[in-house]
Every structure is written in structure tokens, then in C-alpha cells.
Coordinates of C-alpha atoms in Angstrom, one line a residue:
X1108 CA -15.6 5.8 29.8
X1109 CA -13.9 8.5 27.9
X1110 CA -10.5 7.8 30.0
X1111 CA -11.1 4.0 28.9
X1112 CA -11.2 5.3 25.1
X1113 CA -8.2 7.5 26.0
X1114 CA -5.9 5.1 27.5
X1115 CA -6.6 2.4 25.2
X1116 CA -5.9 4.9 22.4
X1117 CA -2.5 5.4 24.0
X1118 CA -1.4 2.4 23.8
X1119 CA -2.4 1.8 20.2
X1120 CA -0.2 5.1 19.7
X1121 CA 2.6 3.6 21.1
X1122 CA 2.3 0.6 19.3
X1123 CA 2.2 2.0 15.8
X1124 CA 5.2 4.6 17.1
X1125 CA 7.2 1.5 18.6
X1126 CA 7.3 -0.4 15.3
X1127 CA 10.2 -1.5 14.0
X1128 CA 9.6 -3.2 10.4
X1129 CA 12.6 -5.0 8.7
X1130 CA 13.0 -5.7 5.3
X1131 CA 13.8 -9.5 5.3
X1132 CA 13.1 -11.2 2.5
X1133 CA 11.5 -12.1 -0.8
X1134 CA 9.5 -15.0 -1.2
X1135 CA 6.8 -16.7 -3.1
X1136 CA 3.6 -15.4 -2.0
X1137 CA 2.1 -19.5 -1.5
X1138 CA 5.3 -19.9 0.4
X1139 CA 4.5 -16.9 2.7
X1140 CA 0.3 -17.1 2.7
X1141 CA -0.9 -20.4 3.9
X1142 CA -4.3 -19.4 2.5
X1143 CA -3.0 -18.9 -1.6
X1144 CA -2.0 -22.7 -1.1
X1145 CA -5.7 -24.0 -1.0
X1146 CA -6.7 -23.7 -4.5
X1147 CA -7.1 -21.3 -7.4
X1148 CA -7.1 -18.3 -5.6
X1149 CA -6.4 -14.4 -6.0
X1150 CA -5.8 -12.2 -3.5
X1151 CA -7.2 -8.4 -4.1
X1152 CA -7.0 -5.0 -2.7
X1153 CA -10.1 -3.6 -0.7
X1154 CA -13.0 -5.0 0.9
X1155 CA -14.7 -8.5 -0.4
X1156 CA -15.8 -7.8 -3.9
X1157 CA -17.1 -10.5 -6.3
X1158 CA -15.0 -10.7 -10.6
X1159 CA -18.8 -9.5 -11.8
X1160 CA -18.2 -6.0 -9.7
X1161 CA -14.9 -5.3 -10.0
X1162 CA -13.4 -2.3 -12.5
X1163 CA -11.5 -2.9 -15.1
X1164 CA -7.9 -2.5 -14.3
X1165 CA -8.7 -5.0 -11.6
X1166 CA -10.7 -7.4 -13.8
X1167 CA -7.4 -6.7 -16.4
X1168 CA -4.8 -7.7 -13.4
X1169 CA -7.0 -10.6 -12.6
X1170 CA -6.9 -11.9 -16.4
X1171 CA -3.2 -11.5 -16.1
X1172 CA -2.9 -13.8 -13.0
X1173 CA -4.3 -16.4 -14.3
X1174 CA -2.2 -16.2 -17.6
X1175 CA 1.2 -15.9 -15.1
X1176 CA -0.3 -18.8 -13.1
X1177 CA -0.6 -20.9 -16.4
X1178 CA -4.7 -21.6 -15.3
X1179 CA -5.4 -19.7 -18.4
X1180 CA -3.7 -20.4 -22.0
X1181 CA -5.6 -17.4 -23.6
X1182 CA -7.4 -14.3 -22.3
X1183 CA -10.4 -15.6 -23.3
X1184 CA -9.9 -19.1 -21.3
X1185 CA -8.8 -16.9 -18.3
X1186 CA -12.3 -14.7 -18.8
X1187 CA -14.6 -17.6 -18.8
X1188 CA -13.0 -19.1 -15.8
X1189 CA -13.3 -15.9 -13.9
X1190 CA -16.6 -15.6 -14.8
X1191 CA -17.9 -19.0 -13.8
X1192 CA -16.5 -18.7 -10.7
X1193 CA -14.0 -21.3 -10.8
X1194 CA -11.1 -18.4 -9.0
X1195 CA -11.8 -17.8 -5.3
X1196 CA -11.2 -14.2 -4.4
X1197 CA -10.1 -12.9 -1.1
X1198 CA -9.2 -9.4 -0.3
X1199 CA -4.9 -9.1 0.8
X1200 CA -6.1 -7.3 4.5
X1201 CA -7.6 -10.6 5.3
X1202 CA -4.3 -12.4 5.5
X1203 CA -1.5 -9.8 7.0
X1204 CA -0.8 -8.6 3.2
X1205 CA -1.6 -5.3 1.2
X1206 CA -1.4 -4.7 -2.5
X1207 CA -1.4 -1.5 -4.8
X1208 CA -4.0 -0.5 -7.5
X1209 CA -5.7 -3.7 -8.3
X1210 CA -3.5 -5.7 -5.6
X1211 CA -4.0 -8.8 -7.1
X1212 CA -1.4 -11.5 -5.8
X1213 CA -0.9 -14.9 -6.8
X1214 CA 0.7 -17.8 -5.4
X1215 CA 3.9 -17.8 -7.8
X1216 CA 3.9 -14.2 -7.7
X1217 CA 7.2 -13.1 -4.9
X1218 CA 6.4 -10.8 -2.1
X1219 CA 8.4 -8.7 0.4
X1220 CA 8.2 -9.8 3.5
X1221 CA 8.6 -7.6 6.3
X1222 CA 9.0 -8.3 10.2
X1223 CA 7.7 -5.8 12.5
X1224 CA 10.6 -6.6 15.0
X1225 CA 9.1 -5.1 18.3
X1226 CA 6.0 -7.1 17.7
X1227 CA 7.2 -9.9 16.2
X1228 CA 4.3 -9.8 12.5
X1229 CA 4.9 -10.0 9.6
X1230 CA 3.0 -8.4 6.7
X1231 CA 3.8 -8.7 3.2
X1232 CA 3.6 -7.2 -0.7
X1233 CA 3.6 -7.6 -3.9
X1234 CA 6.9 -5.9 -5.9
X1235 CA 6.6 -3.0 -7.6
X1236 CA 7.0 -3.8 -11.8
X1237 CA 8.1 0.0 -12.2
X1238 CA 6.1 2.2 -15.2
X1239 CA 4.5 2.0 -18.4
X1240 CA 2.3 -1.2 -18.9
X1241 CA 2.2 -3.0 -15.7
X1242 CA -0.7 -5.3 -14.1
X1243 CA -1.2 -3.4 -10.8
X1244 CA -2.9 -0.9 -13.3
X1245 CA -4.8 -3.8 -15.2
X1246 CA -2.0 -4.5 -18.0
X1247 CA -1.8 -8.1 -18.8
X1248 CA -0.4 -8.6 -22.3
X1249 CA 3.6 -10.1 -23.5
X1250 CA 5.4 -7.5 -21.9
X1251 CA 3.5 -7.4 -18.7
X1252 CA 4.5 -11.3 -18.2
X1253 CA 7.8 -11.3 -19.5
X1254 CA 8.5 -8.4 -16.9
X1255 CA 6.6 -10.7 -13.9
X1256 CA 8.5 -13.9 -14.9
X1257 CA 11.7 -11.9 -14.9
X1258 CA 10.7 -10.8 -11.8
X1259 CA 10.0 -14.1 -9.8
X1260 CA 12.9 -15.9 -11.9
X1261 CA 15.9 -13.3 -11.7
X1262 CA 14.8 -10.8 -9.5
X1263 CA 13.2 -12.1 -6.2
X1264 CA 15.9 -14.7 -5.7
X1265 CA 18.6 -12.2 -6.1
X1266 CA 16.7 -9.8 -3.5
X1267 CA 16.3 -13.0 -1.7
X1268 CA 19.8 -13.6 -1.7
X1269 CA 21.1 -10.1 -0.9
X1270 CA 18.6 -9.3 2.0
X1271 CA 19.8 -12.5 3.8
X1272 CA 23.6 -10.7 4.0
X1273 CA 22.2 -8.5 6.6
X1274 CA 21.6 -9.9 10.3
X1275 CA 17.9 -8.6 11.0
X1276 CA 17.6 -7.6 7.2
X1277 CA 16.8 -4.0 6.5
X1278 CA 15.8 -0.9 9.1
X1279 CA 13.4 0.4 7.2
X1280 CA 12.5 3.2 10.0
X1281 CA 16.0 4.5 9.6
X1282 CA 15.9 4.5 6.1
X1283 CA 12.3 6.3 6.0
X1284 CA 13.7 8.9 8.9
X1285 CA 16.2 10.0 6.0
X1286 CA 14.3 9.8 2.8
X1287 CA 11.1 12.6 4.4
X1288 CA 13.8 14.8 5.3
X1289 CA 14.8 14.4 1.2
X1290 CA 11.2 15.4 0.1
X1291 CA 9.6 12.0 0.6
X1292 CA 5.9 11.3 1.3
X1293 CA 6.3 7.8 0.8
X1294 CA 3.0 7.4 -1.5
X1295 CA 3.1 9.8 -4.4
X1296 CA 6.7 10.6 -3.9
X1297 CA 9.7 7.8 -3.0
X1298 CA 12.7 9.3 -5.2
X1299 CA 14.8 9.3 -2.0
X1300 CA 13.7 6.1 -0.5
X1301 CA 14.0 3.9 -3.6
X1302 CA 17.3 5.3 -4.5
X1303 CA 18.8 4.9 -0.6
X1304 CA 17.7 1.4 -0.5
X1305 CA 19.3 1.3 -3.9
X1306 CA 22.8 2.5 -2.0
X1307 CA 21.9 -0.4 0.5
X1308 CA 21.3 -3.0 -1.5
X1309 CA 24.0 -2.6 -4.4
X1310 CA 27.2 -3.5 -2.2
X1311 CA 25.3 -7.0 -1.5
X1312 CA 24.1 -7.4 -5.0
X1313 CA 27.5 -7.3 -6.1
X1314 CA 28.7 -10.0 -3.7
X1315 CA 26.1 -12.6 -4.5
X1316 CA 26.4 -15.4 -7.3
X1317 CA 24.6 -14.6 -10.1
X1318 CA 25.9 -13.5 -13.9
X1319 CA 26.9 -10.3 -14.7
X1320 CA 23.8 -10.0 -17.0
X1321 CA 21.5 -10.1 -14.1
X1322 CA 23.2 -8.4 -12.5
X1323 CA 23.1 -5.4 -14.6
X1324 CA 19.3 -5.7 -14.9
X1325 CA 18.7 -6.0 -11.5
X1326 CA 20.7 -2.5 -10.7
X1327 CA 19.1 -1.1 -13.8
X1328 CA 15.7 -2.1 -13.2
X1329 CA 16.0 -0.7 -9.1
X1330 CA 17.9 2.3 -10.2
X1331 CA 14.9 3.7 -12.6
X1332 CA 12.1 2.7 -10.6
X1333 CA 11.6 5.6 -8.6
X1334 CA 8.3 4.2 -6.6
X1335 CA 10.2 0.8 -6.0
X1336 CA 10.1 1.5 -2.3
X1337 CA 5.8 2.2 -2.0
X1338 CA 5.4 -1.4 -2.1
X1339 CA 8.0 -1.7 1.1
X1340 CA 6.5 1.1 2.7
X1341 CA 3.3 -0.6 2.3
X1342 CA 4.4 -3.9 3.6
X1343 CA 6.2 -1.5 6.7
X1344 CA 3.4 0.3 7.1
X1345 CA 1.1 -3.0 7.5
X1346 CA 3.4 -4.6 9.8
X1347 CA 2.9 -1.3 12.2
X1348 CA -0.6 -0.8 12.1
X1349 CA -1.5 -4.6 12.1
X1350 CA -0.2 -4.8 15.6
X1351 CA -1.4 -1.8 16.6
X1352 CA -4.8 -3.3 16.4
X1353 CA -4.4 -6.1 18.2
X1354 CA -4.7 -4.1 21.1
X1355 CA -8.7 -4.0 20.4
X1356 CA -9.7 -1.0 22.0
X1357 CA -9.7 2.3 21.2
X1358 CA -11.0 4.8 18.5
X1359 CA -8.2 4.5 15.8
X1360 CA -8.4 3.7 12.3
X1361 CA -6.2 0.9 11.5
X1362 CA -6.6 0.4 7.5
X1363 CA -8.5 2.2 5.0
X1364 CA -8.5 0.5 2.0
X1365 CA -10.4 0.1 -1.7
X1366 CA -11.5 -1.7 -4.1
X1367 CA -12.8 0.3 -7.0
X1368 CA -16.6 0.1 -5.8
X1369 CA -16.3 0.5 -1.6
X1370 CA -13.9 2.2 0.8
X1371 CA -13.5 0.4 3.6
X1372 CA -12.1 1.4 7.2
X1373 CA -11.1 -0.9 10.1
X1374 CA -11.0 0.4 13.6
X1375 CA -8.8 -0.5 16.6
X1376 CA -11.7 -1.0 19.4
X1377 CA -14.1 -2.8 16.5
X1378 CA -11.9 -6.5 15.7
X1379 CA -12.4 -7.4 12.2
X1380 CA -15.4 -5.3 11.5
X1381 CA -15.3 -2.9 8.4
X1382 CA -17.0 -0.2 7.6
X1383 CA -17.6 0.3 3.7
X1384 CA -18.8 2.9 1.9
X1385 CA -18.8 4.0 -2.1
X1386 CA -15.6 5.4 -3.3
X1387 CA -14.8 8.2 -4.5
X1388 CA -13.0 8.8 -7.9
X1389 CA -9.6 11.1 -7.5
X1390 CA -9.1 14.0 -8.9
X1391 CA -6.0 15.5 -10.5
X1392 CA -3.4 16.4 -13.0
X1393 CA -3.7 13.8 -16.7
X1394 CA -1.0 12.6 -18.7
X1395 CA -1.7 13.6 -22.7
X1396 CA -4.5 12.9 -24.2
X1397 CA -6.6 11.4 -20.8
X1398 CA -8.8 13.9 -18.9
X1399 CA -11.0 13.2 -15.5
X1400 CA -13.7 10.9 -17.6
X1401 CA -11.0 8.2 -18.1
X1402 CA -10.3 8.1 -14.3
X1403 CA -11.2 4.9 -12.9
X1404 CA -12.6 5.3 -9.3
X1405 CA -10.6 4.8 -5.8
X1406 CA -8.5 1.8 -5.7
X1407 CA -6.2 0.2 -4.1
X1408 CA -4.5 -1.0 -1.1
X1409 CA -2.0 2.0 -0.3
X1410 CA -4.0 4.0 1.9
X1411 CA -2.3 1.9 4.6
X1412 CA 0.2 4.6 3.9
X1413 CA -2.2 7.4 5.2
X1414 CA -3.4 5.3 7.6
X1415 CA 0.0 5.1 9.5
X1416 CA 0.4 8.5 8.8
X1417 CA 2.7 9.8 5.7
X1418 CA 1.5 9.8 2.3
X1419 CA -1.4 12.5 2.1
X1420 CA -1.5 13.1 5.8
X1421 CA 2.5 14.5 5.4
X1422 CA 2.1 16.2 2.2
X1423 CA 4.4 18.8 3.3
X1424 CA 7.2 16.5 3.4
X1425 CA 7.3 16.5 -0.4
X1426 CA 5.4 20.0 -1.4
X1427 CA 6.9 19.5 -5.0
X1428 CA 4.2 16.9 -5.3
X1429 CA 1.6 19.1 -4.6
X1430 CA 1.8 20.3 -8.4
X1431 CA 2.3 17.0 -9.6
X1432 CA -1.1 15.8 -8.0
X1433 CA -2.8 19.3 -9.1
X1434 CA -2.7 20.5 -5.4
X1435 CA -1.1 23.4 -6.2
X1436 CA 2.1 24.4 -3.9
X1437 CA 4.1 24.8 -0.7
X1438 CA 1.4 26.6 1.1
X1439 CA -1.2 24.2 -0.1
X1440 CA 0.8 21.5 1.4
X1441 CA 1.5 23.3 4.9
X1442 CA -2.7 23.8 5.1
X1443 CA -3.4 20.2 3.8
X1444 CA -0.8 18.3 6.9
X1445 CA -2.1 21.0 9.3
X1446 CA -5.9 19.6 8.3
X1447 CA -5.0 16.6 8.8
X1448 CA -2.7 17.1 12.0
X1449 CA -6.7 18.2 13.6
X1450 CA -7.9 14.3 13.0
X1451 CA -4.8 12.6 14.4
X1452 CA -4.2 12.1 18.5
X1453 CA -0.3 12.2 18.1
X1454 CA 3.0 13.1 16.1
X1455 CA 5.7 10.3 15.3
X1456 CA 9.1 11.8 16.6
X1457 CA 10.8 8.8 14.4
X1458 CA 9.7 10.8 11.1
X1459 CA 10.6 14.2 11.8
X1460 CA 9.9 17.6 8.9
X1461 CA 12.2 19.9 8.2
X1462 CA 9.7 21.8 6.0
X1463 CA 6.8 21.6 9.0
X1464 CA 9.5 23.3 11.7
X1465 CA 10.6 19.6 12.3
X1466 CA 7.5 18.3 13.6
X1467 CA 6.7 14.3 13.5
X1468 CA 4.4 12.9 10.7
X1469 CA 0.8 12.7 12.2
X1470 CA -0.1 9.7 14.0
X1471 CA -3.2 8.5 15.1
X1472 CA -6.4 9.2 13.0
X1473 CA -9.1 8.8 15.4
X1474 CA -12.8 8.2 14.7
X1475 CA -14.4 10.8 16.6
X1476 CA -12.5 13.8 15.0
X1477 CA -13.1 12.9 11.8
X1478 CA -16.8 12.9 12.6
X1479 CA -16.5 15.9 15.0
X1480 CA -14.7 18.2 12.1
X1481 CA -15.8 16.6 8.9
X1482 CA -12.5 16.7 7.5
X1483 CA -11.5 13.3 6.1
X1484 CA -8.4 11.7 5.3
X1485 CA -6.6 13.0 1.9
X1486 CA -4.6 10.1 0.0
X1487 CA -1.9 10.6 -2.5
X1488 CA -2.9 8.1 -5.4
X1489 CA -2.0 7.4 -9.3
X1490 CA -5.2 7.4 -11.3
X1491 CA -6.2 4.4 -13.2
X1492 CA -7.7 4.4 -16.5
X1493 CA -11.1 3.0 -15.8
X1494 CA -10.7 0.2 -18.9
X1495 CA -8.2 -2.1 -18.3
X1496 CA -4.8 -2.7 -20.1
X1497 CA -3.8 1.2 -20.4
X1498 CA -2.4 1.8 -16.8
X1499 CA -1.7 5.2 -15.1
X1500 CA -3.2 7.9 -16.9
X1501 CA -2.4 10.5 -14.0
X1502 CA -2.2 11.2 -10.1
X1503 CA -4.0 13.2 -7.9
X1504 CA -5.8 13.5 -4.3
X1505 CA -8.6 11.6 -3.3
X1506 CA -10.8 11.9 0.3
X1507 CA -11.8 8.7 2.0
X1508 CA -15.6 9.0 2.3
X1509 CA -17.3 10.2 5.5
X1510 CA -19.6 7.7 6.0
X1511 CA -17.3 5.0 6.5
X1512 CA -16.6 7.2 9.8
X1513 CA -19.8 7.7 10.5
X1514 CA -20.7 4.1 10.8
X1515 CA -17.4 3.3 12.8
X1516 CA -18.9 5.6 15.6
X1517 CA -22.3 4.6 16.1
X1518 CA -20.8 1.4 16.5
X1519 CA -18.6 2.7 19.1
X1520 CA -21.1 4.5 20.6
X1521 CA -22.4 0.9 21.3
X1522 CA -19.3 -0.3 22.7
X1523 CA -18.7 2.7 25.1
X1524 CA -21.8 4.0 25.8
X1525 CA -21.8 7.7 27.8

């Protein structure tokens, strides 16, 4: 049985390091998600969780939907309909899409849309809306929507319109390859990645027909948001492990995700089961004036990052974030990737080190070494205020909780018994 597990955990391996995700094309998420089309409906990051249990920068992004759908005139309006459960809710995992922080996505709302092109799925995101007040972080007031209907009116169709000058769209595996050998992690850190898609993108931005006013805002608004290209990595990083689990055997983990309340962990051999258990609240470094009592707890769909393996796992790909997460420095980052190297069945040759003696970002966090060791996955994460409306109050390091693992392998101890 254990050479059943091992060969099926091969090719789940090979899936995730054959992945070839291309950048294709923005779109409105009803266009792309059949399911947003059915009614008043929000997507979400995590597992299932009902408006009543939600946190507050997830109950703040959810107000701010409904106010960018126009099913709510005034917060108030958009409260009482959220809490008389007149909004369906369905978490972004469930329907080949992932979402930061709060991930909430509505139907109006663009998304990337990225092609695995060896496998031939999709998976999709929101866009990032850069810093200060933004609704990932539970933000909903005037200059939250102005920036989203600037976004799905000038931005997405010029994206749109760029992205469709390429053949295939965008390699984003060649692009990634460059940007971890320029201090990338692709969570905490994507300096390098946003601004190389930047060099990408601009000579097509200045070919396509829109006014010279958008097209100034458009380069300004790419050029200074510096964690522009998570949301692609996320989408990338879905596309991969999405297919690697449709091999449905095996030991791997093929999401981790949260939702404020409950981790949640899907496994390769396991289908569509999840395996939940409380979050934990990160720790970390606070912008003035917000200490660890303001931090709202785990959230978010970005641990897809650490799930395919950069982010936390390859914290020594960007050991300057160490001290911006409060991990301390280089060495801290050598000892946290080589941890995490012990819970991982392979290396990814595609994303090579320079800083770990040119080794490949992990690959492959399996199950049964998490349990066997106790160590579980570290993820790079911004910190949430826990009220909604005031947005990042830091960044930090947060473990996914052991449970969750342990659960996963007494139901595979089912499947393959000894």
C-alpha cells in the first residue's frame, strides 16, 4: 500500500511541477463563473461560513459588494439584506477561484483568468486595488468604490485588451523563475514580479486605443502597486494545484485556505473533503499606533501560495522579509525553508534559489510528515484589523493548525489501510 501512496504521490508531483499557468485575460467574474450568474451571490475566501460568523473585514468587504453591485443603496440596506439572508455565500475554492483577505468576489467585479496550459484549467482572481483603504481588508466607503469602478471600467478592459496582443497570453513560470532569484517570495514580497510584468505589459499598453489619461493611470496605478502580482500568483498557483488534484490519490495537500473562524485543508487522495479546524491569529511586526489585540484572526485565500510551495515555505528567497514579518533575518529564513523542506516530498527545479545554494522551492507538502514531525506549514500573511473598514494594520507569520492534518490522516488511514 505504501508504494500505492508513493506512486500516486509522484504523479501529483509532476503535475503541480508540469504546470504551465498563462496569464490570459481579464474578465467579469459572472462572465467567467457560471455559478455568480444564479442570483445574489458572493463568493468568499475559506471554508463555508454563514454573514452571522464571519469577522469583520469580511462582513466590511461583504457590505461593500453589495454597494458595488447596486443591491444596496446604503450600508444600512446592504446590512439588513445580509443579515436576512437574502445574499447566498459560497466559498471561491468551490468554483476554480481563490481570493485574498476577505476574498469576496462579485459578479461585476473583473478577475484574472489564468490557463494552466499543460492541463488545460483555468482558475481565476480577483485584482489586487493596491494599499491604503481597500475592501479585500473590509474597506467599503467612497474611495473604496470609486477605486473598484475605475477598476472594472478603465482598468480590466485595458488589461483585457493588452493581454490579448500576446498569442498564449503571459508565461507566468518564466516570469516567476526571474522574480525569486530578485528576492521574491511571491506572498509577502512581489517587488520584482509586479514590476517585470510591469516591463511586459507597458509596450502593449501603449499600443492599445484608449486616451492618454488612462493610460497614464493605468501605468501609474501598476507601477506603485508593489503586491499587484499576489493576486496572479494566486490565480497561477490555483490553476497548478487544482489539477494536481484531480489525480485523486495520494497524500498531498492541495489547498489550505481561511476564513477568519476555520482553516481548512484539501487533500489529493480525499476528493472534495476538507478538513477544518480553528484558526489561528498571526503574529508580527504593527504599523503605528496597532499592536497584536487589533489583529484579526487567519484569513484569506493566499495560502494557495504555500500550498504550491513559495510564499512562507521559500522564505529564503526574500530574507529581507523576514524583518518585515518580525521573523528576524537571513538565518531565520535559511532555518524556516529548511523546516519546511522536511514536510515536502520534492523540490521544483522551475524556481531555483540563489540564496538556498540554488535549490528548487519545496514541493509537495504531504500529510504524513506533517503529522510525523509536528512542524506545520508557515504562511506569509498581512494582518487585518479585526473591525472592519481600517485595513492592514501589519504583516507577520502564521502556522496552519495541526489538527487539520491530523484529521486528513485518520481519513487516509481509512482509505489505505496497513
Amino acid at each position: 500500500m505504501n508504494n500505492t501512496i508513493a506512486l500516486a504521490n509522484e504523479k501529483v508531483i509532476e503535475m503541480i511541477k508540469s504546470a504551465r499557468p498563462f496569464w490570459q485575460d481579464v474578465v467579469p467574474a459572472g462572465e467567467a463563473i457560471p455559478e455568480l450568474r444564479e442570483k445574489k451571490i458572493l463568493l468568499h475566501a475559506g471554508p463555508p461560513i454563514a454573514y452571522a460568523d464571519m469577522t469583520g473585514p469580511m462582513k466590511g468587504a461583504c457590505i461593500g459588494a453589495l454597494l458595488f453591485e447596486g443591491w444596496a443603496a446604503t450600508e444600512q440596506e446592504a446590512v439588513n439584506m445580509l443579515q436576512s439572508d437574502q445574499i447566498a455565500f459560497k466559498p471561491c475554492h468551490y468554483v476554480g477561484a481563490v481570493g485574498p483577505m476577505g476574498g469576496i468576489t462579485s459578479q461585476s467585479m473583473p478577475v484574472l483568468k489564468v490557463k494552466n496550459t499543460t492541463h488545460g484549467n483555468f482558475a481565476y482572481c480577483n485584482m489586487n486595488e493596491g494599499i491604503g483603504k481597500v475592501m479585500r481588508f473590509g474597506a467599503y466607503g467612497e474611495e473604496v468604490q470609486t477605486r473598484l469602478h475605475w477598476m472594472k471600467d478603465v482598468l480590466a478592459p485595458a488589461l483585457s485588451k493588452a493581454l490579448k496582443r500576446f498569442e498564449e497570453g503571459i508565461d507566468l513560470t518564466a516570469l516567476m523563475a526571474q522574480a525569486i532569484t530578485m528576492g521574491d517570495e511571491f506572498h509577502q514580497r512581489n517587488i520584482a514580479a509586479s514590476a517585470l510584468l510591469l516591463r511586459t505589459l507597458s509596450p502593449e499598453i501603449a499600443a492599445i486605443d484608449i486616451t492618454d489619461q488612462e493610460r497614464v493611470e493605468i501605468l501609474s496605478f501598476l507601477g506603485k502597486t508593489d503586491q499587484f502580482f499576489l493576486n496572479v500568483a494566486m490565480a497561477y498557483c490555483k490553476a497548478a494545484m487544482d489539477a494536481a488534484h484531480t489525480v485523486g490519490e495520494g497524500t498531498i495537500v492541495t489547498a489550505m485556505t481561511r476564513n477568519g473562524k476555520e482553516f481548512a485543508i484539501r487533500v489529493s487522495g480525499l476528493g472534495d473533503q476538507w478538513f477544518t479546524a480553528p484558526v489561528n491569529t498571526p503574529q508580527g511586526l504593527f504599523f503605528t499606533g496597532y499592536s497584536q489585540e487589533d489583529a484579526n484572526p487567519d484569513i484569506g485565500d493566499s495560502a494557495i501560495t504555500e500550498t504550491f510551495g513559495v510564499g512562507g515555505m521559500t522564505m529564503i528567497a526574500a530574507p529581507g522579509v523576514t524583518r518585515f514579518v518580525g521573523a528576524g533575518g537571513f538565518d531565520d529564513a535559511l532555518e524556516i525553508s529548511n523546516e519546511m523542506a522536511e514536510i515536502c516530498l520534492s523540490q521544483n527545479p522551475a524556481l531555483s534559489i540563489p540564496t538556498w545554494n540554488f535549490r528548487g522551492a519545496c514541493v509537495g507538502i504531504d500529510v504524513r510528515l506533517v503529522v510525523e514531525t509536528g512542524i506545520t506549514p508557515l504562511i506569509n500573511t498581512g494582518i487585518a484589523h479585526k473591525e472592519p473598514g481600517i485595513g492592514q494594520v501589519g504583516a507577520g507569520t502564521v502556522r496552519a493548525p495541526l489538527p487539520c492534518f491530523e484529521k486528513a490522516l485518520l481519513a487516509l488511514a481509512q482509505k489505505y489501510p496497513a
